[in-house]
Short mmCIF file of C-alpha atoms in Angstrom, two decimals:
data_model
loop_
_atom_site.label_atom_id
_atom_site.label_comp_id
_atom_site.label_asym_id
_atom_site.label_seq_id
_atom_site.Cartn_x
_atom_site.Cartn_y
_atom_site.Cartn_z
CA UNK A 697 8.20 -15.52 -15.40
CA UNK A 698 7.35 -12.05 -16.63
CA UNK A 699 4.29 -9.97 -15.83
CA UNK A 700 1.45 -11.26 -18.03
CA UNK A 701 -1.34 -9.37 -19.79
CA UNK A 702 -3.73 -10.93 -17.27
CA UNK A 703 -1.63 -9.55 -14.41
CA UNK A 704 -1.76 -6.08 -15.95
CA UNK A 705 -5.51 -6.27 -16.55
CA UNK A 706 -6.09 -7.25 -12.92
CA UNK A 707 -3.74 -4.47 -11.81
CA UNK A 708 -5.58 -1.82 -13.85
CA UNK A 709 -8.98 -3.00 -12.63
CA UNK A 710 -7.83 -2.90 -9.00
CA UNK A 711 -6.10 0.47 -9.00
CA UNK A 712 -8.52 2.44 -11.18
CA UNK A 713 -10.37 3.67 -8.08
CA UNK A 714 -7.24 4.29 -6.02
CA UNK A 715 -6.50 7.79 -4.77
CA UNK A 716 -3.10 9.32 -5.58
CA UNK A 717 -1.37 11.21 -2.81
CA UNK A 718 -2.01 14.94 -3.02
CA UNK A 719 1.18 16.10 -1.34
CA UNK A 720 4.73 14.79 -1.54
CA UNK A 721 4.80 13.49 2.05
CA UNK A 722 1.39 11.79 2.16
CA UNK A 723 2.16 8.31 0.82
CA UNK A 724 1.42 6.37 4.03
CA UNK A 725 -2.11 7.61 4.78
CA UNK A 726 -2.97 7.50 1.07
CA UNK A 727 -1.80 3.89 0.78
CA UNK A 728 -3.67 2.86 3.94
CA UNK A 729 -6.84 4.51 2.60
CA UNK A 730 -6.54 2.68 -0.73
CA UNK A 731 -5.93 -0.67 0.96
CA UNK A 732 -8.89 -0.18 3.29
CA UNK A 733 -11.22 0.95 0.50
CA UNK A 734 -10.29 -1.96 -1.77
CA UNK A 735 -10.75 -4.50 1.03
CA UNK A 736 -14.13 -3.03 1.96
CA UNK A 737 -15.30 -3.03 -1.65
CA UNK A 738 -14.12 -6.61 -2.14
CA UNK A 739 -16.32 -7.71 0.75
CA UNK A 740 -19.37 -5.62 -0.06
CA UNK A 741 -18.97 -2.96 2.60
CA UNK A 742 -18.61 0.80 2.59
CA UNK A 743 -15.22 2.09 3.61
CA UNK A 744 -15.35 2.92 7.33
CA UNK A 745 -12.87 5.81 7.37
CA UNK A 746 -12.17 9.00 5.44
CA UNK A 747 -8.72 10.13 4.36
CA UNK A 748 -8.86 12.80 7.06
CA UNK A 749 -9.48 10.07 9.66
CA UNK A 750 -6.51 8.09 8.38
CA UNK A 751 -4.28 11.17 8.35
CA UNK A 752 -4.94 11.43 12.08
CA UNK A 753 -4.28 7.72 12.61
CA UNK A 754 -0.94 8.02 10.77
CA UNK A 755 0.00 11.17 12.73
CA UNK A 756 0.31 12.99 9.41
CA UNK A 757 1.47 16.59 9.52
CA UNK A 758 2.01 18.49 6.28
CA UNK A 759 5.70 18.98 5.62
CA UNK A 760 6.87 16.39 8.15
CA UNK A 761 5.19 13.27 6.74
CA UNK A 762 3.74 10.56 8.99
CA UNK A 763 4.68 7.43 10.89
CA UNK A 764 3.59 3.81 10.71
CA UNK A 765 4.64 3.13 14.30
CA UNK A 766 1.27 3.80 15.91
CA UNK A 767 -1.02 2.79 13.06
CA UNK A 768 -2.14 -0.65 14.36
CA UNK A 769 -2.94 0.65 17.84
CA UNK A 770 -4.85 3.66 16.50
CA UNK A 771 -6.51 1.99 13.51
CA UNK A 772 -7.80 -1.18 15.18
CA UNK A 773 -10.34 0.55 17.48
CA UNK A 774 -11.79 2.30 14.41
CA UNK A 775 -12.28 -0.90 12.39
CA UNK A 776 -13.03 -3.53 15.04
CA UNK A 777 -16.79 -3.25 14.47
CA UNK A 778 -16.14 -4.43 10.92
CA UNK A 779 -14.52 -7.62 12.18
CA UNK A 780 -11.09 -6.74 10.85
CA UNK A 781 -7.75 -5.85 12.37
CA UNK A 782 -4.34 -4.57 11.38
CA UNK A 783 -1.38 -6.91 11.00
CA UNK A 784 2.27 -6.01 10.62
CA UNK A 785 5.20 -8.30 9.84
CA UNK A 786 8.90 -7.59 10.08
CA UNK A 787 11.64 -9.28 8.06
CA UNK A 788 9.02 -10.35 5.53
CA UNK A 789 9.93 -12.33 2.41
CA UNK A 790 8.55 -12.33 -1.12
CA UNK A 791 6.80 -15.59 -0.23
CA UNK A 792 5.04 -13.74 2.60
CA UNK A 793 3.91 -11.03 0.20
CA UNK A 794 2.57 -13.60 -2.27
CA UNK A 795 0.62 -15.35 0.51
CA UNK A 796 -1.02 -12.09 1.56
CA UNK A 797 -1.93 -11.17 -2.03
CA UNK A 798 -3.49 -14.59 -2.66
CA UNK A 799 -5.62 -14.64 0.52
CA UNK A 800 -9.08 -13.15 -0.01
CA UNK A 801 -9.49 -12.68 3.74
CA UNK A 802 -6.47 -10.39 3.81
CA UNK A 803 -6.26 -6.98 2.22
CA UNK A 804 -3.58 -5.79 -0.12
CA UNK A 805 -0.52 -4.77 1.82
CA UNK A 806 1.86 -1.86 1.96
CA UNK A 807 5.63 -1.90 2.11
CA UNK A 808 8.21 0.81 2.69
CA UNK A 809 10.96 1.52 0.18
CA UNK A 810 14.11 3.53 0.72
CA UNK A 811 14.05 7.08 -0.67
CA UNK A 812 16.69 5.99 -3.21
CA UNK A 813 13.73 4.45 -5.06
CA UNK A 814 13.06 7.88 -6.55
CA UNK A 815 16.44 7.77 -8.27
CA UNK A 816 15.24 4.75 -10.25
CA UNK A 817 12.34 6.66 -11.84
CA UNK A 818 13.63 7.67 -15.24
CA UNK A 819 13.30 11.38 -15.88
CA UNK A 820 12.39 12.29 -12.32
CA UNK A 821 14.70 14.68 -10.50
CA UNK A 822 13.35 15.32 -7.00
CA UNK A 823 14.42 18.38 -5.07
CA UNK A 824 15.77 17.31 -1.72
CA UNK A 825 13.47 18.31 1.09
CA UNK A 826 10.60 19.14 -1.26
CA UNK A 827 9.47 16.19 -3.34
CA UNK A 828 9.45 13.52 -0.67
CA UNK A 829 13.06 12.66 -1.42
CA UNK A 830 14.24 12.71 2.18
CA UNK A 831 11.46 10.37 3.26
CA UNK A 832 11.15 6.68 2.69
CA UNK A 833 8.24 5.83 0.44
CA UNK A 834 5.23 3.49 0.69
CA UNK A 835 3.85 1.45 -2.23
CA UNK A 836 1.24 -1.31 -2.62
CA UNK A 837 2.43 -4.57 -4.27
CA UNK A 838 -0.22 -6.39 -6.30
CA UNK A 839 1.74 -9.15 -8.03
CA UNK A 840 4.96 -10.94 -7.10
CA UNK A 841 6.32 -13.55 -9.49
CA UNK A 842 9.67 -15.22 -10.07
CA UNK A 843 11.30 -12.11 -11.50
CA UNK A 844 9.18 -9.02 -10.94
CA UNK A 845 7.07 -7.06 -8.46
CA UNK A 846 4.08 -5.16 -9.88
CA UNK A 847 2.96 -2.38 -7.56
CA UNK A 848 0.86 0.76 -7.25
CA UNK A 849 2.71 3.95 -6.36
CA UNK A 850 0.48 6.67 -4.85
CA UNK A 851 3.05 9.23 -6.03
CA UNK A 852 1.74 8.81 -9.59
CA UNK A 853 0.04 12.19 -9.92
CA UNK A 854 3.16 14.00 -8.75
CA UNK A 855 5.25 12.06 -11.27
CA UNK A 856 2.76 13.10 -13.94
CA UNK A 857 3.41 16.75 -13.18
CA UNK A 858 6.98 16.27 -14.37
CA UNK A 859 7.32 16.70 -18.11
CA UNK A 860 10.37 14.41 -18.05
CA UNK A 861 8.66 11.29 -16.68
CA UNK A 862 7.35 9.40 -19.71
CA UNK A 863 5.98 6.36 -17.90
CA UNK A 864 4.82 5.82 -14.32
CA UNK A 865 6.74 3.27 -12.23
CA UNK A 866 4.59 0.18 -11.75
CA UNK A 867 7.16 -2.61 -11.62
CA UNK A 868 10.70 -3.42 -10.58
CA UNK A 869 12.79 -6.54 -10.72
CA UNK A 870 12.75 -8.47 -7.47
CA UNK A 871 16.42 -7.59 -7.00
CA UNK A 872 15.77 -3.84 -7.32
CA UNK A 873 12.68 -4.02 -5.15
CA UNK A 874 14.43 -6.03 -2.46
CA UNK A 875 17.32 -3.55 -2.30
CA UNK A 876 14.99 -0.59 -1.71
CA UNK A 877 12.78 -2.58 0.67
CA UNK A 878 15.73 -3.76 2.76
CA UNK A 879 17.48 -0.38 2.81
CA UNK A 880 14.35 1.35 4.12
CA UNK A 881 13.81 -0.69 7.26
CA UNK A 882 13.46 -4.23 8.56
CA UNK A 883 11.39 -5.26 5.50
CA UNK A 884 8.09 -4.59 7.21
CA UNK A 885 4.72 -5.02 5.58
CA UNK A 886 1.27 -4.11 6.89
CA UNK A 887 -2.21 -5.30 5.90
CA UNK A 888 -5.75 -5.81 7.19
CA UNK A 889 -7.45 -9.13 7.83
CA UNK A 890 -10.42 -10.69 9.55
CA UNK A 891 -10.03 -10.63 13.29
CA UNK A 892 -9.97 -13.91 15.19
CA UNK A 893 -13.21 -12.90 16.90
CA UNK A 894 -15.39 -11.21 14.33
CA UNK A 895 -17.83 -8.71 15.77
CA UNK A 896 -21.35 -9.69 14.73
CA UNK A 897 -22.65 -6.19 14.21
CA UNK A 898 -23.58 -4.26 11.09
CA UNK A 899 -21.92 -3.05 9.00
CA UNK A 900 -19.19 -5.67 8.82
CA UNK A 901 -17.23 -7.30 6.06
CA UNK A 902 -18.98 -10.32 4.58
CA UNK A 903 -17.36 -13.71 4.49
CA UNK A 904 -17.21 -15.37 1.10
CA UNK A 905 -19.77 -18.04 2.05
CA UNK A 906 -22.23 -15.35 3.16
CA UNK A 907 -22.44 -13.76 -0.28
#
């Protein structure tokens, strides 16, 4: 099954408000911000955190990137009043990704790809140590079907600065995606979802039957 026009329409509608990363090493906090904002908007709430807040949560430092290691422990206290929490899964499968995407009570998720991913972007020639090339990279999958993964790459604005990149990377075959995903780490993925004990304070994310 290939990516359909409907898939692309949904993709464009979802990502049109996403923020691109503004520096080469800022993919993780940018992706977390986009995931949080989209989940909040989907459930009729304002986003609880600024990008600056999320930079701190991701231990972001300009020039040395950030780390996902402490994100759940640092993010959860900031979002618990909204009745949501951070989840992370290791050794995830494509079936796991599909289940997350199709669950309205779970946010979009982020995954980490090996830095070799940049080599697959036609026309892009990163300078080692400058353009994020030495760091693994975070993207946001939006569709997974039998053959292809459709994803948002927060690096898009930086790709656009290159006169040699004719089209932004938004999809890869499952084989290509799996290779970069596996080479980066233990195939982890991270998302937000309703906590088991929702906090009944305002503002909080609405349940579907409350709307």
